[in-house]
Amino acid sequence: MLEVKNLMVFYENAIAINNVNMTCKKGVITGAFGANSAGKSTLMYTISGIMLDIKKKEEMRGGERITVLGSINYDGADIINMKPSERAKKGIILCPERRRIFPESSALENLKIGGYLATKTQAKKTLEYVFTIFPSLKELQGREGGFLSGGEQQMLAIGRALMAQPKLLLLDEPLLGLSPRIEAILARTVKEINREIGITILITEQYARPIFPIIDYGYVLENGGAVLEGTAKELMENPDVKSAYFGL
Ligand code: ATP
């Protein structure tokens, strides 16, 4: 479904993604984890194409030079130069780090905005589905996004991404800053979404523990490089992963 090959991303002369090769198989959950600055958000921006917008903006204001090299094959075509809006139409939808919901719009409006690519029928059906998996959003649909709790805002961000009818959903650190209880609820729901509607998911996280139970395959990012990969079981049994990511 998605094959990232020899991907390199430079911010000016600093390397943020260093020769990453990564595959996300159809219908499964792939995890990419790494510490702060490992390159998780850069990877997600590059796959979703937002990096091209950032690059253009930087060029227009005479800022830093961003270079992207390598290939990103999605459903048989190299999309590395494709605009983010075109990628979204093909089903590549990013749920960005730190949620980025619209704080002054109600939860319902936030969800409706997410549905701009959907037909009326799809939007209606997906809205019902979002309210089924996140019942608290149904109750709070009239509340302004900015007045929701961190966990509710993350549910809203995932719901909004679902409204865009993703085939490949990119979840960038969805558990960031949440309590262990909410982390567990969200991780379970991500698995449910994957199982029930068969969406392919790429999820990044800083800590392995909450997402390990739900991923099928994972990559460890360090200083922009993918230094380890394997099934969840293989990674969990790896002594380096145990000590660095589980504190064992
Ligand atoms: P975090 O968990 O802190 O969000 P991350 O794994 O998402 O980290 P990135 O944000 O992708 O990491 O950053 C990767 C590297 O690229 C870091 O060294 C970071 O300082 C650098 N970087 C990120 N954005 C820029 C930018 N706009 N200009 C220059 N360097 C950047």
PDB file of N, CA and C in Angstrom, residues 136-232:
ATOM      1  N   SER A 136     -18.649  10.387  23.915  1.00  0.00           N
ATOM      2  CA  SER A 136     -18.584  11.693  24.601  1.00  0.00           C
ATOM      3  C   SER A 136     -18.640  12.844  23.589  1.00  0.00           C
ATOM      4  N   LEU A 137     -18.175  12.598  22.364  1.00  0.00           N
ATOM      5  CA  LEU A 137     -18.243  13.664  21.353  1.00  0.00           C
ATOM      6  C   LEU A 137     -19.682  13.952  20.950  1.00  0.00           C
ATOM      7  N   LYS A 138     -20.508  12.916  21.005  1.00  0.00           N
ATOM      8  CA  LYS A 138     -21.929  13.115  20.666  1.00  0.00           C
ATOM      9  C   LYS A 138     -22.554  14.059  21.688  1.00  0.00           C
ATOM     10  N   GLU A 139     -22.236  13.792  22.949  1.00  0.00           N
ATOM     11  CA  GLU A 139     -22.777  14.641  24.014  1.00  0.00           C
ATOM     12  C   GLU A 139     -22.238  16.060  23.943  1.00  0.00           C
ATOM     13  N   LEU A 140     -20.981  16.186  23.525  1.00  0.00           N
ATOM     14  CA  LEU A 140     -20.317  17.494  23.562  1.00  0.00           C
ATOM     15  C   LEU A 140     -20.276  18.171  22.198  1.00  0.00           C
ATOM     16  N   GLN A 141     -21.096  17.721  21.264  1.00  0.00           N
ATOM     17  CA  GLN A 141     -20.971  18.209  19.889  1.00  0.00           C
ATOM     18  C   GLN A 141     -21.158  19.718  19.740  1.00  0.00           C
ATOM     19  N   GLY A 142     -21.896  20.327  20.678  1.00  0.00           N
ATOM     20  CA  GLY A 142     -22.135  21.763  20.575  1.00  0.00           C
ATOM     21  C   GLY A 142     -21.045  22.601  21.235  1.00  0.00           C
ATOM     22  N   ARG A 143     -20.147  21.948  21.959  1.00  0.00           N
ATOM     23  CA  ARG A 143     -19.130  22.693  22.702  1.00  0.00           C
ATOM     24  C   ARG A 143     -17.981  23.128  21.787  1.00  0.00           C
ATOM     25  N   GLU A 144     -17.450  24.328  22.066  1.00  0.00           N
ATOM     26  CA  GLU A 144     -16.316  24.810  21.261  1.00  0.00           C
ATOM     27  C   GLU A 144     -15.112  23.899  21.476  1.00  0.00           C
ATOM     28  N   GLY A 145     -14.395  23.641  20.395  1.00  0.00           N
ATOM     29  CA  GLY A 145     -13.236  22.749  20.455  1.00  0.00           C
ATOM     30  C   GLY A 145     -12.251  23.110  21.544  1.00  0.00           C
ATOM     31  N   GLY A 146     -12.031  24.415  21.715  1.00  0.00           N
ATOM     32  CA  GLY A 146     -11.067  24.888  22.700  1.00  0.00           C
ATOM     33  C   GLY A 146     -11.462  24.589  24.134  1.00  0.00           C
ATOM     34  N   PHE A 147     -12.749  24.298  24.356  1.00  0.00           N
ATOM     35  CA  PHE A 147     -13.208  24.011  25.720  1.00  0.00           C
ATOM     36  C   PHE A 147     -13.304  22.515  26.012  1.00  0.00           C
ATOM     37  N   LEU A 148     -12.808  21.704  25.096  1.00  0.00           N
ATOM     38  CA  LEU A 148     -12.801  20.254  25.346  1.00  0.00           C
ATOM     39  C   LEU A 148     -11.507  19.892  26.081  1.00  0.00           C
ATOM     40  N   SER A 149     -11.517  18.768  26.784  1.00  0.00           N
ATOM     41  CA  SER A 149     -10.302  18.314  27.472  1.00  0.00           C
ATOM     42  C   SER A 149      -9.302  17.812  26.422  1.00  0.00           C
ATOM     43  N   GLY A 150      -8.067  17.560  26.862  1.00  0.00           N
ATOM     44  CA  GLY A 150      -7.038  17.061  25.936  1.00  0.00           C
ATOM     45  C   GLY A 150      -7.464  15.776  25.240  1.00  0.00           C
ATOM     46  N   GLY A 151      -8.021  14.847  26.018  1.00  0.00           N
ATOM     47  CA  GLY A 151      -8.454  13.563  25.460  1.00  0.00           C
ATOM     48  C   GLY A 151      -9.593  13.746  24.466  1.00  0.00           C
ATOM     49  N   GLU A 152     -10.549  14.627  24.831  1.00  0.00           N
ATOM     50  CA  GLU A 152     -11.691  14.871  23.929  1.00  0.00           C
ATOM     51  C   GLU A 152     -11.220  15.558  22.650  1.00  0.00           C
ATOM     52  N   GLN A 153     -10.243  16.455  22.776  1.00  0.00           N
ATOM     53  CA  GLN A 153      -9.706  17.128  21.576  1.00  0.00           C
ATOM     54  C   GLN A 153      -9.030  16.112  20.652  1.00  0.00           C
ATOM     55  N   GLN A 154      -8.349  15.133  21.264  1.00  0.00           N
ATOM     56  CA  GLN A 154      -7.700  14.115  20.432  1.00  0.00           C
ATOM     57  C   GLN A 154      -8.745  13.240  19.748  1.00  0.00           C
ATOM     58  N   MET A 155      -9.811  12.917  20.463  1.00  0.00           N
ATOM     59  CA  MET A 155     -10.898  12.139  19.845  1.00  0.00           C
ATOM     60  C   MET A 155     -11.470  12.937  18.673  1.00  0.00           C
ATOM     61  N   LEU A 156     -11.624  14.244  18.900  1.00  0.00           N
ATOM     62  CA  LEU A 156     -12.166  15.103  17.846  1.00  0.00           C
ATOM     63  C   LEU A 156     -11.225  15.127  16.634  1.00  0.00           C
ATOM     64  N   ALA A 157      -9.926  15.199  16.902  1.00  0.00           N
ATOM     65  CA  ALA A 157      -8.955  15.233  15.800  1.00  0.00           C
ATOM     66  C   ALA A 157      -9.014  13.933  15.001  1.00  0.00           C
ATOM     67  N   ILE A 158      -9.146  12.805  15.693  1.00  0.00           N
ATOM     68  CA  ILE A 158      -9.234  11.523  14.983  1.00  0.00           C
ATOM     69  C   ILE A 158     -10.559  11.447  14.228  1.00  0.00           C
ATOM     70  N   GLY A 159     -11.633  11.895  14.886  1.00  0.00           N
ATOM     71  CA  GLY A 159     -12.952  11.906  14.238  1.00  0.00           C
ATOM     72  C   GLY A 159     -12.935  12.765  12.980  1.00  0.00           C
ATOM     73  N   ARG A 160     -12.314  13.926  13.085  1.00  0.00           N
ATOM     74  CA  ARG A 160     -12.241  14.829  11.922  1.00  0.00           C
ATOM     75  C   ARG A 160     -11.469  14.168  10.783  1.00  0.00           C
ATOM     76  N   ALA A 161     -10.378  13.467  11.129  1.00  0.00           N
ATOM     77  CA  ALA A 161      -9.601  12.774  10.089  1.00  0.00           C
ATOM     78  C   ALA A 161     -10.443  11.667   9.445  1.00  0.00           C
ATOM     79  N   LEU A 162     -11.242  10.978  10.260  1.00  0.00           N
ATOM     80  CA  LEU A 162     -12.089   9.904   9.706  1.00  0.00           C
ATOM     81  C   LEU A 162     -13.133  10.461   8.740  1.00  0.00           C
ATOM     82  N   MET A 163     -13.611  11.676   9.041  1.00  0.00           N
ATOM     83  CA  MET A 163     -14.615  12.310   8.182  1.00  0.00           C
ATOM     84  C   MET A 163     -14.073  12.525   6.767  1.00  0.00           C
ATOM     85  N   ALA A 164     -12.744  12.631   6.643  1.00  0.00           N
ATOM     86  CA  ALA A 164     -12.131  12.839   5.322  1.00  0.00           C
ATOM     87  C   ALA A 164     -11.994  11.535   4.533  1.00  0.00           C
ATOM     88  N   GLN A 165     -12.560  10.463   5.025  1.00  0.00           N
ATOM     89  CA  GLN A 165     -12.593   9.169   4.335  1.00  0.00           C
ATOM     90  C   GLN A 165     -11.191   8.623   4.024  1.00  0.00           C
ATOM     91  N   PRO A 166     -10.366   8.453   5.067  1.00  0.00           N
ATOM     92  CA  PRO A 166      -9.005   7.973   4.815  1.00  0.00           C
ATOM     93  C   PRO A 166      -8.939   6.515   4.367  1.00  0.00           C
ATOM     94  N   LYS A 167      -7.937   6.256   3.535  1.00  0.00           N
ATOM     95  CA  LYS A 167      -7.582   4.856   3.235  1.00  0.00           C
ATOM     96  C   LYS A 167      -6.297   4.548   3.990  1.00  0.00           C
ATOM     97  N   LEU A 168      -5.440   5.586   4.068  1.00  0.00           N
ATOM     98  CA  LEU A 168      -4.223   5.502   4.874  1.00  0.00           C
ATOM     99  C   LEU A 168      -4.278   6.650   5.883  1.00  0.00           C
ATOM    100  N   LEU A 169      -4.462   6.289   7.140  1.00  0.00           N
ATOM    101  CA  LEU A 169      -4.587   7.309   8.184  1.00  0.00           C
ATOM    102  C   LEU A 169      -3.244   7.465   8.901  1.00  0.00           C
ATOM    103  N   LEU A 170      -2.731   8.712   8.915  1.00  0.00           N
ATOM    104  CA  LEU A 170      -1.452   8.983   9.560  1.00  0.00           C
ATOM    105  C   LEU A 170      -1.722   9.642  10.903  1.00  0.00           C
ATOM    106  N   LEU A 171      -1.439   8.936  11.982  1.00  0.00           N
ATOM    107  CA  LEU A 171      -1.702   9.476  13.326  1.00  0.00           C
ATOM    108  C   LEU A 171      -0.370   9.870  13.958  1.00  0.00           C
ATOM    109  N   ASP A 172      -0.129  11.189  14.042  1.00  0.00           N
ATOM    110  CA  ASP A 172       1.151  11.652  14.579  1.00  0.00           C
ATOM    111  C   ASP A 172       1.030  11.912  16.080  1.00  0.00           C
ATOM    112  N   GLU A 173       1.648  11.066  16.848  1.00  0.00           N
ATOM    113  CA  GLU A 173       1.649  11.142  18.321  1.00  0.00           C
ATOM    114  C   GLU A 173       0.265  11.436  18.924  1.00  0.00           C
ATOM    115  N   PRO A 174      -0.708  10.580  18.622  1.00  0.00           N
ATOM    116  CA  PRO A 174      -2.069  10.840  19.107  1.00  0.00           C
ATOM    117  C   PRO A 174      -2.212  10.742  20.622  1.00  0.00           C
ATOM    118  N   LEU A 175      -1.240  10.124  21.290  1.00  0.00           N
ATOM    119  CA  LEU A 175      -1.389   9.921  22.736  1.00  0.00           C
ATOM    120  C   LEU A 175      -0.605  10.947  23.551  1.00  0.00           C
ATOM    121  N   LEU A 176       0.014  11.884  22.844  1.00  0.00           N
ATOM    122  CA  LEU A 176       0.880  12.870  23.499  1.00  0.00           C
ATOM    123  C   LEU A 176       0.148  13.646  24.599  1.00  0.00           C
ATOM    124  N   GLY A 177       0.715  13.606  25.797  1.00  0.00           N
ATOM    125  CA  GLY A 177       0.202  14.419  26.906  1.00  0.00           C
ATOM    126  C   GLY A 177      -1.083  13.921  27.549  1.00  0.00           C
ATOM    127  N   LEU A 178      -1.492  12.695  27.243  1.00  0.00           N
ATOM    128  CA  LEU A 178      -2.750  12.203  27.815  1.00  0.00           C
ATOM    129  C   LEU A 178      -2.483  11.275  29.001  1.00  0.00           C
ATOM    130  N   SER A 179      -3.486  11.102  29.840  1.00  0.00           N
ATOM    131  CA  SER A 179      -3.314  10.235  31.010  1.00  0.00           C
ATOM    132  C   SER A 179      -3.282   8.775  30.547  1.00  0.00           C
ATOM    133  N   PRO A 180      -2.668   7.888  31.332  1.00  0.00           N
ATOM    134  CA  PRO A 180      -2.622   6.468  30.945  1.00  0.00           C
ATOM    135  C   PRO A 180      -4.006   5.887  30.658  1.00  0.00           C
ATOM    136  N   ARG A 181      -5.013   6.343  31.395  1.00  0.00           N
ATOM    137  CA  ARG A 181      -6.365   5.804  31.178  1.00  0.00           C
ATOM    138  C   ARG A 181      -6.876   6.201  29.786  1.00  0.00           C
ATOM    139  N   ILE A 182      -6.715   7.484  29.455  1.00  0.00           N
ATOM    140  CA  ILE A 182      -7.180   7.960  28.141  1.00  0.00           C
ATOM    141  C   ILE A 182      -6.319   7.350  27.022  1.00  0.00           C
ATOM    142  N   GLU A 183      -5.027   7.216  27.284  1.00  0.00           N
ATOM    143  CA  GLU A 183      -4.133   6.569  26.304  1.00  0.00           C
ATOM    144  C   GLU A 183      -4.662   5.199  25.926  1.00  0.00           C
ATOM    145  N   ALA A 184      -5.024   4.422  26.967  1.00  0.00           N
ATOM    146  CA  ALA A 184      -5.488   3.060  26.729  1.00  0.00           C
ATOM    147  C   ALA A 184      -6.806   3.053  25.944  1.00  0.00           C
ATOM    148  N   ILE A 185      -7.708   3.975  26.299  1.00  0.00           N
ATOM    149  CA  ILE A 185      -9.003   4.047  25.581  1.00  0.00           C
ATOM    150  C   ILE A 185      -8.754   4.381  24.111  1.00  0.00           C
ATOM    151  N   LEU A 186      -7.895   5.380  23.879  1.00  0.00           N
ATOM    152  CA  LEU A 186      -7.651   5.796  22.497  1.00  0.00           C
ATOM    153  C   LEU A 186      -6.959   4.701  21.688  1.00  0.00           C
ATOM    154  N   ALA A 187      -5.965   4.047  22.305  1.00  0.00           N
ATOM    155  CA  ALA A 187      -5.253   2.985  21.585  1.00  0.00           C
ATOM    156  C   ALA A 187      -6.241   1.880  21.194  1.00  0.00           C
ATOM    157  N   ARG A 188      -7.124   1.541  22.129  1.00  0.00           N
ATOM    158  CA  ARG A 188      -8.124   0.510  21.839  1.00  0.00           C
ATOM    159  C   ARG A 188      -9.035   0.950  20.688  1.00  0.00           C
ATOM    160  N   THR A 189      -9.408   2.216  20.705  1.00  0.00           N
ATOM    161  CA  THR A 189     -10.303   2.709  19.655  1.00  0.00           C
ATOM    162  C   THR A 189      -9.615   2.729  18.290  1.00  0.00           C
ATOM    163  N   VAL A 190      -8.323   3.056  18.287  1.00  0.00           N
ATOM    164  CA  VAL A 190      -7.584   3.043  17.014  1.00  0.00           C
ATOM    165  C   VAL A 190      -7.608   1.632  16.433  1.00  0.00           C
ATOM    166  N   LYS A 191      -7.418   0.635  17.304  1.00  0.00           N
ATOM    167  CA  LYS A 191      -7.447  -0.753  16.848  1.00  0.00           C
ATOM    168  C   LYS A 191      -8.840  -1.106  16.301  1.00  0.00           C
ATOM    169  N   GLU A 192      -9.863  -0.627  17.005  1.00  0.00           N
ATOM    170  CA  GLU A 192     -11.249  -0.878  16.603  1.00  0.00           C
ATOM    171  C   GLU A 192     -11.504  -0.309  15.200  1.00  0.00           C
ATOM    172  N   ILE A 193     -11.038   0.921  14.988  1.00  0.00           N
ATOM    173  CA  ILE A 193     -11.230   1.583  13.691  1.00  0.00           C
ATOM    174  C   ILE A 193     -10.564   0.754  12.596  1.00  0.00           C
ATOM    175  N   ASN A 194      -9.343   0.313  12.884  1.00  0.00           N
ATOM    176  CA  ASN A 194      -8.590  -0.488  11.918  1.00  0.00           C
ATOM    177  C   ASN A 194      -9.338  -1.785  11.591  1.00  0.00           C
ATOM    178  N   ARG A 195      -9.873  -2.407  12.619  1.00  0.00           N
ATOM    179  CA  ARG A 195     -10.547  -3.687  12.426  1.00  0.00           C
ATOM    180  C   ARG A 195     -11.898  -3.516  11.747  1.00  0.00           C
ATOM    181  N   GLU A 196     -12.664  -2.524  12.235  1.00  0.00           N
ATOM    182  CA  GLU A 196     -14.041  -2.398  11.745  1.00  0.00           C
ATOM    183  C   GLU A 196     -14.145  -1.827  10.338  1.00  0.00           C
ATOM    184  N   ILE A 197     -13.276  -0.819  10.012  1.00  0.00           N
ATOM    185  CA  ILE A 197     -13.427  -0.289   8.655  1.00  0.00           C
ATOM    186  C   ILE A 197     -12.209  -0.550   7.785  1.00  0.00           C
ATOM    187  N   GLY A 198     -11.289  -1.335   8.312  1.00  0.00           N
ATOM    188  CA  GLY A 198     -10.166  -1.803   7.486  1.00  0.00           C
ATOM    189  C   GLY A 198      -9.229  -0.722   6.983  1.00  0.00           C
ATOM    190  N   ILE A 199      -9.144   0.392   7.718  1.00  0.00           N
ATOM    191  CA  ILE A 199      -8.235   1.457   7.289  1.00  0.00           C
ATOM    192  C   ILE A 199      -6.795   1.074   7.628  1.00  0.00           C
ATOM    193  N   THR A 200      -5.881   1.363   6.716  1.00  0.00           N
ATOM    194  CA  THR A 200      -4.458   1.170   6.979  1.00  0.00           C
ATOM    195  C   THR A 200      -3.998   2.342   7.847  1.00  0.00           C
ATOM    196  N   ILE A 201      -3.229   2.048   8.878  1.00  0.00           N
ATOM    197  CA  ILE A 201      -2.840   3.115   9.806  1.00  0.00           C
ATOM    198  C   ILE A 201      -1.331   3.129  10.023  1.00  0.00           C
ATOM    199  N   LEU A 202      -0.768   4.347   9.982  1.00  0.00           N
ATOM    200  CA  LEU A 202       0.620   4.540  10.415  1.00  0.00           C
ATOM    201  C   LEU A 202       0.558   5.444  11.638  1.00  0.00           C
ATOM    202  N   ILE A 203       1.101   4.972  12.745  1.00  0.00           N
ATOM    203  CA  ILE A 203       0.996   5.715  13.994  1.00  0.00           C
ATOM    204  C   ILE A 203       2.402   5.965  14.554  1.00  0.00           C
ATOM    205  N   THR A 204       2.665   7.202  14.989  1.00  0.00           N
ATOM    206  CA  THR A 204       3.958   7.475  15.623  1.00  0.00           C
ATOM    207  C   THR A 204       3.732   7.704  17.102  1.00  0.00           C
ATOM    208  N   GLU A 205       4.703   7.384  17.875  1.00  0.00           N
ATOM    209  CA  GLU A 205       4.636   7.610  19.319  1.00  0.00           C
ATOM    210  C   GLU A 205       6.034   7.712  19.864  1.00  0.00           C
ATOM    211  N   GLN A 206       6.135   8.418  20.980  1.00  0.00           N
ATOM    212  CA  GLN A 206       7.424   8.506  21.650  1.00  0.00           C
ATOM    213  C   GLN A 206       7.650   7.268  22.530  1.00  0.00           C
ATOM    214  N   TYR A 207       6.590   6.831  23.159  1.00  0.00           N
ATOM    215  CA  TYR A 207       6.705   5.683  24.063  1.00  0.00           C
ATOM    216  C   TYR A 207       6.065   4.457  23.440  1.00  0.00           C
ATOM    217  N   ALA A 208       6.751   3.342  23.551  1.00  0.00           N
ATOM    218  CA  ALA A 208       6.281   2.126  22.904  1.00  0.00           C
ATOM    219  C   ALA A 208       5.118   1.468  23.646  1.00  0.00           C
ATOM    220  N   ARG A 209       5.140   1.597  24.969  1.00  0.00           N
ATOM    221  CA  ARG A 209       4.208   0.808  25.771  1.00  0.00           C
ATOM    222  C   ARG A 209       2.731   0.919  25.340  1.00  0.00           C
ATOM    223  N   PRO A 210       2.180   2.129  25.225  1.00  0.00           N
ATOM    224  CA  PRO A 210       0.738   2.166  24.905  1.00  0.00           C
ATOM    225  C   PRO A 210       0.384   1.695  23.496  1.00  0.00           C
ATOM    226  N   ILE A 211       1.321   1.771  22.543  1.00  0.00           N
ATOM    227  CA  ILE A 211       0.903   1.352  21.189  1.00  0.00           C
ATOM    228  C   ILE A 211       1.352  -0.062  20.823  1.00  0.00           C
ATOM    229  N   PHE A 212       2.270  -0.611  21.591  1.00  0.00           N
ATOM    230  CA  PHE A 212       2.722  -1.965  21.249  1.00  0.00           C
ATOM    231  C   PHE A 212       1.598  -2.985  21.143  1.00  0.00           C
ATOM    232  N   PRO A 213       0.628  -2.931  22.055  1.00  0.00           N
ATOM    233  CA  PRO A 213      -0.436  -3.933  21.957  1.00  0.00           C
ATOM    234  C   PRO A 213      -1.266  -3.823  20.673  1.00  0.00           C
ATOM    235  N   ILE A 214      -1.214  -2.690  19.981  1.00  0.00           N
ATOM    236  CA  ILE A 214      -2.116  -2.556  18.829  1.00  0.00           C
ATOM    237  C   ILE A 214      -1.404  -2.594  17.471  1.00  0.00           C
ATOM    238  N   ILE A 215      -0.074  -2.520  17.460  1.00  0.00           N
ATOM    239  CA  ILE A 215       0.584  -2.497  16.142  1.00  0.00           C
ATOM    240  C   ILE A 215       0.865  -3.908  15.618  1.00  0.00           C
ATOM    241  N   ASP A 216       0.898  -4.022  14.286  1.00  0.00           N
ATOM    242  CA  ASP A 216       1.243  -5.302  13.679  1.00  0.00           C
ATOM    243  C   ASP A 216       2.732  -5.340  13.375  1.00  0.00           C
ATOM    244  N   TYR A 217       3.265  -4.174  12.991  1.00  0.00           N
ATOM    245  CA  TYR A 217       4.671  -4.099  12.593  1.00  0.00           C
ATOM    246  C   TYR A 217       5.192  -2.743  13.041  1.00  0.00           C
ATOM    247  N   GLY A 218       6.465  -2.661  13.371  1.00  0.00           N
ATOM    248  CA  GLY A 218       6.963  -1.382  13.875  1.00  0.00           C
ATOM    249  C   GLY A 218       8.375  -1.049  13.441  1.00  0.00           C
ATOM    250  N   TYR A 219       8.663   0.239  13.493  1.00  0.00           N
ATOM    251  CA  TYR A 219       9.996   0.761  13.174  1.00  0.00           C
ATOM    252  C   TYR A 219      10.467   1.625  14.337  1.00  0.00           C
ATOM    253  N   VAL A 220      11.760   1.577  14.602  1.00  0.00           N
ATOM    254  CA  VAL A 220      12.337   2.452  15.619  1.00  0.00           C
ATOM    255  C   VAL A 220      13.163   3.514  14.892  1.00  0.00           C
ATOM    256  N   LEU A 221      12.817   4.774  15.147  1.00  0.00           N
ATOM    257  CA  LEU A 221      13.548   5.884  14.509  1.00  0.00           C
ATOM    258  C   LEU A 221      14.536   6.478  15.509  1.00  0.00           C
ATOM    259  N   GLU A 222      15.741   6.706  15.030  1.00  0.00           N
ATOM    260  CA  GLU A 222      16.746   7.379  15.859  1.00  0.00           C
ATOM    261  C   GLU A 222      17.508   8.343  14.984  1.00  0.00           C
ATOM    262  N   ASN A 223      17.571   9.587  15.401  1.00  0.00           N
ATOM    263  CA  ASN A 223      18.263  10.622  14.619  1.00  0.00           C
ATOM    264  C   ASN A 223      17.901  10.574  13.142  1.00  0.00           C
ATOM    265  N   GLY A 224      16.632  10.391  12.858  1.00  0.00           N
ATOM    266  CA  GLY A 224      16.177  10.416  11.471  1.00  0.00           C
ATOM    267  C   GLY A 224      16.320   9.114  10.720  1.00  0.00           C
ATOM    268  N   GLY A 225      16.947   8.110  11.311  1.00  0.00           N
ATOM    269  CA  GLY A 225      17.118   6.834  10.607  1.00  0.00           C
ATOM    270  C   GLY A 225      16.236   5.758  11.222  1.00  0.00           C
ATOM    271  N   ALA A 226      15.803   4.800  10.392  1.00  0.00           N
ATOM    272  CA  ALA A 226      15.040   3.654  10.922  1.00  0.00           C
ATOM    273  C   ALA A 226      16.066   2.601  11.314  1.00  0.00           C
ATOM    274  N   VAL A 227      16.337   2.488  12.611  1.00  0.00           N
ATOM    275  CA  VAL A 227      17.443   1.638  13.043  1.00  0.00           C
ATOM    276  C   VAL A 227      17.028   0.193  13.333  1.00  0.00           C
ATOM    277  N   LEU A 228      15.751  -0.016  13.534  1.00  0.00           N
ATOM    278  CA  LEU A 228      15.253  -1.370  13.828  1.00  0.00           C
ATOM    279  C   LEU A 228      13.859  -1.513  13.260  1.00  0.00           C
ATOM    280  N   GLU A 229      13.490  -2.729  12.881  1.00  0.00           N
ATOM    281  CA  GLU A 229      12.109  -2.973  12.464  1.00  0.00           C
ATOM    282  C   GLU A 229      11.738  -4.411  12.774  1.00  0.00           C
ATOM    283  N   GLY A 230      10.461  -4.676  12.858  1.00  0.00           N
ATOM    284  CA  GLY A 230      10.028  -6.036  13.124  1.00  0.00           C
ATOM    285  C   GLY A 230       8.574  -6.081  13.540  1.00  0.00           C
ATOM    286  N   THR A 231       8.081  -7.287  13.762  1.00  0.00           N
ATOM    287  CA  THR A 231       6.720  -7.405  14.277  1.00  0.00           C
ATOM    288  C   THR A 231       6.745  -6.901  15.722  1.00  0.00           C
ATOM    289  N   ALA A 232       5.583  -6.634  16.272  1.00  0.00           N
ATOM    290  CA  ALA A 232       5.506  -6.134  17.641  1.00  0.00           C
ATOM    291  C   ALA A 232       6.240  -7.099  18.582  1.00  0.00           C
TER     292      ALA A 232
END
